[in-house]
PDB file of C-alpha atoms in Angstrom:
ATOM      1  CA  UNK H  69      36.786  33.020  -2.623  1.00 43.00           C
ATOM      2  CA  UNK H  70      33.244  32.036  -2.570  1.00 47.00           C
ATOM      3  CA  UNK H  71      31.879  30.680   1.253  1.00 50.00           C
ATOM      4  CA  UNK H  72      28.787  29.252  -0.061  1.00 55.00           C
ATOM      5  CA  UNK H  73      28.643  25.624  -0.827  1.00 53.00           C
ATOM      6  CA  UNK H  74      28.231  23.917  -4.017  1.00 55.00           C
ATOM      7  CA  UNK H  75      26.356  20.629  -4.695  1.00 58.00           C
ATOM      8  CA  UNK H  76      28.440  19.897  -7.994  1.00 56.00           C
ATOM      9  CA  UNK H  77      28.846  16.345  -6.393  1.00 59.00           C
ATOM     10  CA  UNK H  78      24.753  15.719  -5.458  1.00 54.00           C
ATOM     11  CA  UNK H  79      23.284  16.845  -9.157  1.00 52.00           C
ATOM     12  CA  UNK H  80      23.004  13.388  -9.937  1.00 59.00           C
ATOM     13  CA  UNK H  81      21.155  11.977  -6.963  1.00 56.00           C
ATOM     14  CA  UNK H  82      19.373  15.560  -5.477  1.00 50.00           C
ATOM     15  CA  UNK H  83      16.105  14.983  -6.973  1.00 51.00           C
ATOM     16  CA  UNK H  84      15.599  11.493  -5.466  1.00 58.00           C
ATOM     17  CA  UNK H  85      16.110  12.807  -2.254  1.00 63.00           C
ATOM     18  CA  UNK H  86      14.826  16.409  -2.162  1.00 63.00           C
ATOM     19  CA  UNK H  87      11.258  15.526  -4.168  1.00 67.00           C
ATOM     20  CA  UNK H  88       8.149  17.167  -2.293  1.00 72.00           C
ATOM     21  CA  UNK H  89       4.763  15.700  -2.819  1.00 78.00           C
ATOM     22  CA  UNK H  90       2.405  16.881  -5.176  1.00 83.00           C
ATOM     23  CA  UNK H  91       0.355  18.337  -2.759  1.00 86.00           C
ATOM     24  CA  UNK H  92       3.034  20.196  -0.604  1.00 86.00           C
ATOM     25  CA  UNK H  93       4.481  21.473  -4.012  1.00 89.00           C
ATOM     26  CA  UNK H  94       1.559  23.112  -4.884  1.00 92.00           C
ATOM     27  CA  UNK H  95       0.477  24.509  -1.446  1.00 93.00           C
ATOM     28  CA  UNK H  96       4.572  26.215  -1.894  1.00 92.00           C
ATOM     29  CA  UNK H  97       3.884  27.458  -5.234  1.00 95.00           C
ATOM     30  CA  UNK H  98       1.033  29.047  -4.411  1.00 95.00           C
ATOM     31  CA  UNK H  99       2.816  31.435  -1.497  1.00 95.00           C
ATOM     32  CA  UNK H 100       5.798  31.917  -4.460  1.00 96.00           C
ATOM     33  CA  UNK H 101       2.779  33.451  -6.542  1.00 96.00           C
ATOM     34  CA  UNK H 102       1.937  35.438  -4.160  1.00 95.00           C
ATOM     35  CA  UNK H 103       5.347  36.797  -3.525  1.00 95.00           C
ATOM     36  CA  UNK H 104       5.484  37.526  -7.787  1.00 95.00           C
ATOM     37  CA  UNK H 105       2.087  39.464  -7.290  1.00 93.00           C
ATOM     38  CA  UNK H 106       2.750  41.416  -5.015  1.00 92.00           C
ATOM     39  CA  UNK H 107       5.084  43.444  -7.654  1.00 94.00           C
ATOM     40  CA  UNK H 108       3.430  42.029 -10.814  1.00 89.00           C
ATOM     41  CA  UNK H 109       5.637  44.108 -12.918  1.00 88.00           C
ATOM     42  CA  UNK H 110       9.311  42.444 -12.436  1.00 95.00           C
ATOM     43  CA  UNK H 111      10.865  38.695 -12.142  1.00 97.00           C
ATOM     44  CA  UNK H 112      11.405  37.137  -8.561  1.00 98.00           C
ATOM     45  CA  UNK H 113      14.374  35.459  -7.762  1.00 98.00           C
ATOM     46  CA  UNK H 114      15.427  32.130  -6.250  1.00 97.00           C
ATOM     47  CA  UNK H 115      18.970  32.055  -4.534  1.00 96.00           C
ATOM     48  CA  UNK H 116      20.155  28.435  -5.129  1.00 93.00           C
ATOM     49  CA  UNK H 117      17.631  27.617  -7.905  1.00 94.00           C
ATOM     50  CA  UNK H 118      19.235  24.038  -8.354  1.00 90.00           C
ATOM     51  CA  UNK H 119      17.388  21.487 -10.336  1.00 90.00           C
ATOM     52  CA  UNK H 120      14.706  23.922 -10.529  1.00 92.00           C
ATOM     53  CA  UNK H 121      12.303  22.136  -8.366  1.00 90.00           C
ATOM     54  CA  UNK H 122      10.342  25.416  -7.639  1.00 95.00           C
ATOM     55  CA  UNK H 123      11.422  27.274 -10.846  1.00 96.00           C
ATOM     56  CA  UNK H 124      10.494  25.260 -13.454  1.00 96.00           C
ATOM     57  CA  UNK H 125       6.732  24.390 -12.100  1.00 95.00           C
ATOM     58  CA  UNK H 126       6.682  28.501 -11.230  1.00 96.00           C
ATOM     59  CA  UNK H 127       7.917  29.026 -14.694  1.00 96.00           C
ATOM     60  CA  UNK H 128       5.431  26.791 -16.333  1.00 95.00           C
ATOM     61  CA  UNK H 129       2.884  28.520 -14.453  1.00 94.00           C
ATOM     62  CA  UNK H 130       3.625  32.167 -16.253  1.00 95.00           C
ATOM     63  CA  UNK H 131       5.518  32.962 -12.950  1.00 96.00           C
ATOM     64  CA  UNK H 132       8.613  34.867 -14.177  1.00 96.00           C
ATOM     65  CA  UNK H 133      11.680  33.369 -12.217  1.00 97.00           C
ATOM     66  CA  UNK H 134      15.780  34.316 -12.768  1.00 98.00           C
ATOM     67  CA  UNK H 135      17.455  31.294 -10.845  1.00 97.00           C
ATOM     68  CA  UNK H 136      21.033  31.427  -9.021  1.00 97.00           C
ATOM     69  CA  UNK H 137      23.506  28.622  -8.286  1.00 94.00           C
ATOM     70  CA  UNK H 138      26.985  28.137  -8.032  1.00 90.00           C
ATOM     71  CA  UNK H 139      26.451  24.444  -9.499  1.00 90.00           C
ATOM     72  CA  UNK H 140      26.803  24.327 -13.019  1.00 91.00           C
ATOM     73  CA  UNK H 141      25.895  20.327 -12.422  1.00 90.00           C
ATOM     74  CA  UNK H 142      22.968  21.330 -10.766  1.00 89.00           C
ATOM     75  CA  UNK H 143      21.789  23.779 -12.982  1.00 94.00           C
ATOM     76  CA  UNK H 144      22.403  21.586 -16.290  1.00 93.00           C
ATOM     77  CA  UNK H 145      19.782  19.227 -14.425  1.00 91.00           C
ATOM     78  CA  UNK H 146      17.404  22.097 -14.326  1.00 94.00           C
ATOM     79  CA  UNK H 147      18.136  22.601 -18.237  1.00 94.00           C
ATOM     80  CA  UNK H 148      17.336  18.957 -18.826  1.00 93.00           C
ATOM     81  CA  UNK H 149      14.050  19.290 -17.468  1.00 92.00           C
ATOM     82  CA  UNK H 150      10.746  19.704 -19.532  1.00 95.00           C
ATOM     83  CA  UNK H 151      10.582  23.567 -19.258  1.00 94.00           C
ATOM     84  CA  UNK H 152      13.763  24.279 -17.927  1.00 94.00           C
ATOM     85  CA  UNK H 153      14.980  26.095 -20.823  1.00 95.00           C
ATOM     86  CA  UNK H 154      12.730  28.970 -20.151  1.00 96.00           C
ATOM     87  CA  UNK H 155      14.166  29.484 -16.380  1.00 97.00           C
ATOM     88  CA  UNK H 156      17.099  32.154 -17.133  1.00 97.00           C
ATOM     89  CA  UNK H 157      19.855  31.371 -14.983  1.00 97.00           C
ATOM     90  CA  UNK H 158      22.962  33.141 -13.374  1.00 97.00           C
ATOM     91  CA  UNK H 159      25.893  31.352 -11.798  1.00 95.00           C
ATOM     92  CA  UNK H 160      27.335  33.369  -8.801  1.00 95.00           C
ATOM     93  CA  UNK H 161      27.149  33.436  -5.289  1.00 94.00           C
ATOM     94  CA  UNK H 162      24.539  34.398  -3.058  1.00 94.00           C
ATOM     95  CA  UNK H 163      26.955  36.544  -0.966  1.00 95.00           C
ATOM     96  CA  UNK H 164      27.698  38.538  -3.807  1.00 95.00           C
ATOM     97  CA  UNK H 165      24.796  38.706  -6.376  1.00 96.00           C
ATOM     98  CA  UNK H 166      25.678  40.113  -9.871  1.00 96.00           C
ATOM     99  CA  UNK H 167      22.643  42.223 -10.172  1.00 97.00           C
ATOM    100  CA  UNK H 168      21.453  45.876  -9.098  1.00 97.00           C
ATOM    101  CA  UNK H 169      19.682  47.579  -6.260  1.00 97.00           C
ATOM    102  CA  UNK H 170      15.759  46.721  -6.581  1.00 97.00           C
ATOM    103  CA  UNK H 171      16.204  44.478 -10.123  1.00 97.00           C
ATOM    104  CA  UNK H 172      13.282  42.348  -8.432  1.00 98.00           C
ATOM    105  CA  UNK H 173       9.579  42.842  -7.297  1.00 97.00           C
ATOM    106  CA  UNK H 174      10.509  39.533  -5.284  1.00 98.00           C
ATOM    107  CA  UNK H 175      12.679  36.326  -3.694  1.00 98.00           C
ATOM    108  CA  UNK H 176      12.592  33.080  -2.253  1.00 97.00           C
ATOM    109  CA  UNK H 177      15.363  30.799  -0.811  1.00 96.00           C
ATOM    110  CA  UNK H 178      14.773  27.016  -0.058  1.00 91.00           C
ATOM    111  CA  UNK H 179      17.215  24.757   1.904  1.00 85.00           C
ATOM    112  CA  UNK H 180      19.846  26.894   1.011  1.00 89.00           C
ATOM    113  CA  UNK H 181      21.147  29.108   4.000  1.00 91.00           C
ATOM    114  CA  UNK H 182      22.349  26.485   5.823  1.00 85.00           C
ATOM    115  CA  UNK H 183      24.840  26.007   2.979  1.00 85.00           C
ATOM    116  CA  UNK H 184      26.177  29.498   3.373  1.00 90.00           C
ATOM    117  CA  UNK H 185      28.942  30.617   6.053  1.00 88.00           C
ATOM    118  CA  UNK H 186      28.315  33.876   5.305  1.00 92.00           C
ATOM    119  CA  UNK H 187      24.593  33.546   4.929  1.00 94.00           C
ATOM    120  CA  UNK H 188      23.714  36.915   7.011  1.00 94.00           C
ATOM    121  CA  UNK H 189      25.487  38.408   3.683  1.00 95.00           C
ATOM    122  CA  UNK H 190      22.927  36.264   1.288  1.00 95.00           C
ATOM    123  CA  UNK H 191      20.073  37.928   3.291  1.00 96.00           C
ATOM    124  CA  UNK H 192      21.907  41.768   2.996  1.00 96.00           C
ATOM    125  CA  UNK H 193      22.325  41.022  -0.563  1.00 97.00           C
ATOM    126  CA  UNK H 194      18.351  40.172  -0.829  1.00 96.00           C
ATOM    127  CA  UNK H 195      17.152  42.919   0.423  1.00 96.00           C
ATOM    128  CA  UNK H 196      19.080  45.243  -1.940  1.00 97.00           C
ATOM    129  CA  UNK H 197      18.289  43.210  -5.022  1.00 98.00           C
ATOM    130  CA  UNK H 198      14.848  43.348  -4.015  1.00 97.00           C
ATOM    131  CA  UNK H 199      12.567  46.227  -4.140  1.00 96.00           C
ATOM    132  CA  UNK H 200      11.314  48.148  -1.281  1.00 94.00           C
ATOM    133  CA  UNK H 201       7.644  46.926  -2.021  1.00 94.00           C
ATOM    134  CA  UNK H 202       8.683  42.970  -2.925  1.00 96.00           C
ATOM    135  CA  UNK H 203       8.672  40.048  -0.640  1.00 97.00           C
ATOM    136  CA  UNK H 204      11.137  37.835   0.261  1.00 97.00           C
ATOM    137  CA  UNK H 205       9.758  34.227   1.750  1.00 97.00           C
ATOM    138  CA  UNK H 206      12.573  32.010   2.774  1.00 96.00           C
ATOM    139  CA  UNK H 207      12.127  28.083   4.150  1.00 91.00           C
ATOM    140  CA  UNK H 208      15.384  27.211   6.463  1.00 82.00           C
ATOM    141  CA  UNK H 209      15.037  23.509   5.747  1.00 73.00           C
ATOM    142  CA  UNK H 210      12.699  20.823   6.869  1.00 63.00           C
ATOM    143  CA  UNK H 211      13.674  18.213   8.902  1.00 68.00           C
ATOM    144  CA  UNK H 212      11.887  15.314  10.720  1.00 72.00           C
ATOM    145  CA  UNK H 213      12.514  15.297  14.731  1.00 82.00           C
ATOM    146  CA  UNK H 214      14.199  12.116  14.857  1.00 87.00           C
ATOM    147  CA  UNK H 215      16.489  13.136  12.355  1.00 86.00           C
ATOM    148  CA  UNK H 216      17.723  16.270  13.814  1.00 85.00           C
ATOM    149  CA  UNK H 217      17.873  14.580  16.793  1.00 91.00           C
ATOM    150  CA  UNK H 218      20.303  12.240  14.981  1.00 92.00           C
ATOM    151  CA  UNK H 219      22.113  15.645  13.196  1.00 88.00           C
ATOM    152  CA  UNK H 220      22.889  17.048  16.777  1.00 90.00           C
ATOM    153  CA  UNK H 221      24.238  13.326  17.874  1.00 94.00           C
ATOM    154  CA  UNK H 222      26.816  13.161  14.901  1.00 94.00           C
ATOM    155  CA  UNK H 223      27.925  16.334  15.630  1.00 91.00           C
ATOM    156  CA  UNK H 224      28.273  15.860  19.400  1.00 93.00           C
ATOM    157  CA  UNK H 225      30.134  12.649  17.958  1.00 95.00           C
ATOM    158  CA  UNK H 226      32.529  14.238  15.632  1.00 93.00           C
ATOM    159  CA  UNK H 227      32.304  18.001  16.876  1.00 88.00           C
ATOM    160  CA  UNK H 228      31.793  21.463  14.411  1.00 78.00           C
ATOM    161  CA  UNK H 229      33.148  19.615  11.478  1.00 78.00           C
ATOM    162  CA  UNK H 230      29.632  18.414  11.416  1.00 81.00           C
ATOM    163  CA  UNK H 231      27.627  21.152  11.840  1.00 79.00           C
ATOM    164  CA  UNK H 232      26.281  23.012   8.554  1.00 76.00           C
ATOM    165  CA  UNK H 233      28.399  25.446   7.372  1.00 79.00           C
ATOM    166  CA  UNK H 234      25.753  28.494   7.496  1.00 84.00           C
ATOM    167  CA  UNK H 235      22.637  28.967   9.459  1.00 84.00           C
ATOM    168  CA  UNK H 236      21.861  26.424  12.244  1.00 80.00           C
ATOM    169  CA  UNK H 237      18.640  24.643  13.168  1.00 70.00           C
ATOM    170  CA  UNK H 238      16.693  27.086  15.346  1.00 75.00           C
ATOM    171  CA  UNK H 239      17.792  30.094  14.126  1.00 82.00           C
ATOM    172  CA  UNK H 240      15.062  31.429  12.975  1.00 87.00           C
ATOM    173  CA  UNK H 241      15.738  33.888  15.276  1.00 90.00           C
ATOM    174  CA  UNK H 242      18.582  35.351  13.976  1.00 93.00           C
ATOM    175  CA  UNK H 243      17.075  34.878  10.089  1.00 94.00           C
ATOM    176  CA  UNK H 244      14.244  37.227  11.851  1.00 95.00           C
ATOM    177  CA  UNK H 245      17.014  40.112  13.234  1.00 95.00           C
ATOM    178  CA  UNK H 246      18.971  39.434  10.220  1.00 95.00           C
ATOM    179  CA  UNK H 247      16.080  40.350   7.804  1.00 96.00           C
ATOM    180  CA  UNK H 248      15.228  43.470   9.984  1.00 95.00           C
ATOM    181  CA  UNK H 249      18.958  45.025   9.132  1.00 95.00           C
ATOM    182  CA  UNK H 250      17.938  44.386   5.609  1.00 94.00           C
ATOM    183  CA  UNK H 251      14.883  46.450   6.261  1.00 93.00           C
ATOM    184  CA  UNK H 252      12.547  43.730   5.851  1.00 96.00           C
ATOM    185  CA  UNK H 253       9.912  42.690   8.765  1.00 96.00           C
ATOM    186  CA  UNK H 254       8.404  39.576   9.384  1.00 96.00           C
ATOM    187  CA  UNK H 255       4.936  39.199   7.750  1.00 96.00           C
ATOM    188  CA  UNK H 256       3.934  35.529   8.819  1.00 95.00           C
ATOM    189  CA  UNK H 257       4.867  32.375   8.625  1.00 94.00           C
ATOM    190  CA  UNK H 258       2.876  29.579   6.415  1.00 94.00           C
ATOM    191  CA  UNK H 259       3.077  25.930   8.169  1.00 90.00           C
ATOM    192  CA  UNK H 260       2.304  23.285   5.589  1.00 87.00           C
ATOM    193  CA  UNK H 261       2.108  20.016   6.572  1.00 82.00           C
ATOM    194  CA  UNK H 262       4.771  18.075   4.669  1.00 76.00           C
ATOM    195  CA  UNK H 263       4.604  14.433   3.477  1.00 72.00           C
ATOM    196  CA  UNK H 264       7.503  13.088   2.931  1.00 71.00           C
ATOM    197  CA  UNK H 265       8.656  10.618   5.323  1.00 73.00           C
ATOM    198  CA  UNK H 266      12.406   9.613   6.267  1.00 80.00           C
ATOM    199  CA  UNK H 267      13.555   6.004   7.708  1.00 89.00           C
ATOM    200  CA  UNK H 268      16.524   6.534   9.846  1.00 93.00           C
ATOM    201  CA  UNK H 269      17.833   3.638   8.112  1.00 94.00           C
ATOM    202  CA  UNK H 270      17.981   5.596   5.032  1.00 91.00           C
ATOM    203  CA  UNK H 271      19.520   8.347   6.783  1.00 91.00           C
ATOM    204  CA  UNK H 272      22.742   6.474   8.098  1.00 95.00           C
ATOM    205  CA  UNK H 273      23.511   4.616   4.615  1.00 93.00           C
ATOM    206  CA  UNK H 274      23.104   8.616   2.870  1.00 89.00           C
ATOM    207  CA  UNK H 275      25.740   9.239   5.501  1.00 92.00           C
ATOM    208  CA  UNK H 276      27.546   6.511   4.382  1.00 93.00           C
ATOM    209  CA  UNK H 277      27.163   7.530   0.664  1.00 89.00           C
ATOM    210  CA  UNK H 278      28.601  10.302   2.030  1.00 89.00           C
ATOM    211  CA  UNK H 279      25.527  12.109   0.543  1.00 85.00           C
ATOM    212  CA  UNK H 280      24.922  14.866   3.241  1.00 84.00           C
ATOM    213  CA  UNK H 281      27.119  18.056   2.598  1.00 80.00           C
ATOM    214  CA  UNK H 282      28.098  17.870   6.099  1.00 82.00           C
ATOM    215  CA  UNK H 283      30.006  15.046   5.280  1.00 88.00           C
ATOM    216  CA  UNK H 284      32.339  16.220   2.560  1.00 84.00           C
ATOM    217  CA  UNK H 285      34.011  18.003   5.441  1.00 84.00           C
ATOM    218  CA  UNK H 286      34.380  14.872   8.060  1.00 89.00           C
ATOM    219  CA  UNK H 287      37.400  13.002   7.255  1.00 92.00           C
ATOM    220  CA  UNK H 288      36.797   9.558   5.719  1.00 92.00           C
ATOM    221  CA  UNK H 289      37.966   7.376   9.119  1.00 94.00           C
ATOM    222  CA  UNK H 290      36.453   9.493  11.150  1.00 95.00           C
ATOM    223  CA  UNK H 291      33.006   9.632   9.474  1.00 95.00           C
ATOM    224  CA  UNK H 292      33.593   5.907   9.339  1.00 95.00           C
ATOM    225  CA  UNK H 293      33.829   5.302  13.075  1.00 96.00           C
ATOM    226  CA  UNK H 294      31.051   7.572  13.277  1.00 96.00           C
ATOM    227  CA  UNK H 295      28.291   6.061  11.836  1.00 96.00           C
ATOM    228  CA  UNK H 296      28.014   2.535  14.033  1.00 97.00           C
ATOM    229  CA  UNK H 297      28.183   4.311  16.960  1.00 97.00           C
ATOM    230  CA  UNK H 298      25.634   6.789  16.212  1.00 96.00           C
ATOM    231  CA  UNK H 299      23.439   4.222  14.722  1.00 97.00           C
ATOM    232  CA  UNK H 300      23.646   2.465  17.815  1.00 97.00           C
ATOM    233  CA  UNK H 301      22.577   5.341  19.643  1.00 97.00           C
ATOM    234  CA  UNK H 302      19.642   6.086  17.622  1.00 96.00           C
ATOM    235  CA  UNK H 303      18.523   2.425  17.909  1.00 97.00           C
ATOM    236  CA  UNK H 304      18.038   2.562  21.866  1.00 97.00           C
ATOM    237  CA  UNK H 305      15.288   5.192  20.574  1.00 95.00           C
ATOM    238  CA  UNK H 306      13.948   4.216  17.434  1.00 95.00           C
ATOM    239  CA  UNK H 307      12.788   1.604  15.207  1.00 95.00           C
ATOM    240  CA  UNK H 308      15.332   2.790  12.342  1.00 96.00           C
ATOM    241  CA  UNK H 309      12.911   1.050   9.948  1.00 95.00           C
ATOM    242  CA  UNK H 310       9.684   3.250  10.594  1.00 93.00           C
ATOM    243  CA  UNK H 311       8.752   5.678   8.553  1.00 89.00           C
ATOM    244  CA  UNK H 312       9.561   9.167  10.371  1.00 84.00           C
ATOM    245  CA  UNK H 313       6.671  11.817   9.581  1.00 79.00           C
ATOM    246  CA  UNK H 314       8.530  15.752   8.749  1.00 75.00           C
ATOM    247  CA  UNK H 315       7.851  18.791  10.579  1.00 76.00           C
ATOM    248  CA  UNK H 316       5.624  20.881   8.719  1.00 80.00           C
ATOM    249  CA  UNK H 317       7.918  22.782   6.440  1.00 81.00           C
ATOM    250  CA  UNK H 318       7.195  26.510   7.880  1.00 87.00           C
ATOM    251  CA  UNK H 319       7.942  29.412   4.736  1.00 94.00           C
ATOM    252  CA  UNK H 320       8.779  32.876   6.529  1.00 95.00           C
ATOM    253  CA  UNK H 321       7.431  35.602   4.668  1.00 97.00           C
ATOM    254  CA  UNK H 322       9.362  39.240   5.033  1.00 97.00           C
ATOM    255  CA  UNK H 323       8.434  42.506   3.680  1.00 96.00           C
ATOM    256  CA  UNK H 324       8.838  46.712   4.053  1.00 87.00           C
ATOM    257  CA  UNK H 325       9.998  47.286   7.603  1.00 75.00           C
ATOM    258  CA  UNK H 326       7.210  49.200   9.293  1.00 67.00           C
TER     259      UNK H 326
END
């Protein structure tokens, strides 16, 4: 059984809350170009390609890109898409990917470990699939302070259920020691300043929705209870109406062990 997530259930609302501005997009594709030429010769690969919001601009751009996801949903989005029909696309499971030893010069991974319980496996199975030589740059997720703030206080509120199912905020750490038993060493790490800008209001009526996939796993009453009193607490400390600027979103780029 798979222990990576699947966003069957946000493939019709993902793209009207995941969209990057035009200038952050292109500041990201350009470090994903760099990751295809540093092994010019073979495709890169994106674990949880989704509705192809890298991939399809990449592909457009003569980048060649093989996309995974365990959403079909998702994945039919991508298809929709002007261009998405030239992104080839697997379904499988990061944990367990359905290709051989060194079958890319390169790989990225976007907002995606965090969905994975097992997601010190999804790095293992990157650095077999790519090749000694390739790059892997990976981007945890990006987050605006008073929103994680508000993450930690739900889950203080309604206890692990809440957490993410894979990799934690601040462990970029363990990403780092994970990548090195994969035989990959940290290269650098790209800060780009990242426009998008959350209203805590927003926030608590997506928890509502029950749009976050932390909630899928908080039973209904409970999330229920939940959400006043966190609101309340996050109302002592901020205007829930004012725009809340992101942390810079901060790619971590990995390559040959020394």
């Amino acid at each position: 059984m798979s222990t990576s997530q699947s966003f069957d259930r946000a493939a019709d609302y993902y793209d009207d809350t995941r969209t990057t501005d035009p200038a952050t997009l292109q500041r990201i594709l350009g470090i994903l170009e760099g990751i295809a030429r540093a092994v010019p010769d073979r495709p890169i690969l994106e674990i949880g390609v989704g509705t192809g919001q890298l991939a399809v601009p990449l592909r457009a751009g003569g980048i060649p890109v093989v996309g995974i996801d365990l959403s079909a949903a998702m994945m039919a989005k991508l298809r929709a898409k002007p261009g998405g029909g030239a992104v080839p696309l697997v379904r499988g499971d990061a944990t367990r990917l359905p290709f051989p030893d060194g079958a890319f010069g390169g790989a990225y991974v976007r907002w995606v470990l965090h969905l994975i319980a097992n997601w010190i496996d999804a790095v293992r199975e990157l650095g077999r699939v790519v090749m000694e030589e390739g790059r892997i740059a990976v981007e945890p997720r990006v987050e605006s302070r008073a929103s994680a703030a508000v993450q930690r206080r739900f889950r203080e509120v309604l206890g692990e259920g809440a957490r993410s199912t894979g990799m934690d905020l601040d462990e970029d750490p363990l990403l780092d020691a994970a990548m090195a038993d994969a035989g990959r060493s940290l290269l650098e790490v790209i800060e780009i300043p990242y426009e998008r800008e959350v209203r805590l209001r927003d926030l608590f009526d997506r928890a509502d929705r029950r749009e976050y996939s932390w909630t899928w796993r908080v039973p209904e009453d409970a999330l229920a209870a939940a959400i006043p009193e966190v609101r309340a607490w996050a109302a002592e400390r901020w205007d829930l109406d004012e725009p809340q600027p992101a942390i810079p979103t901060r790619w971590r780029v990995y390559g040959r062990a020394a």
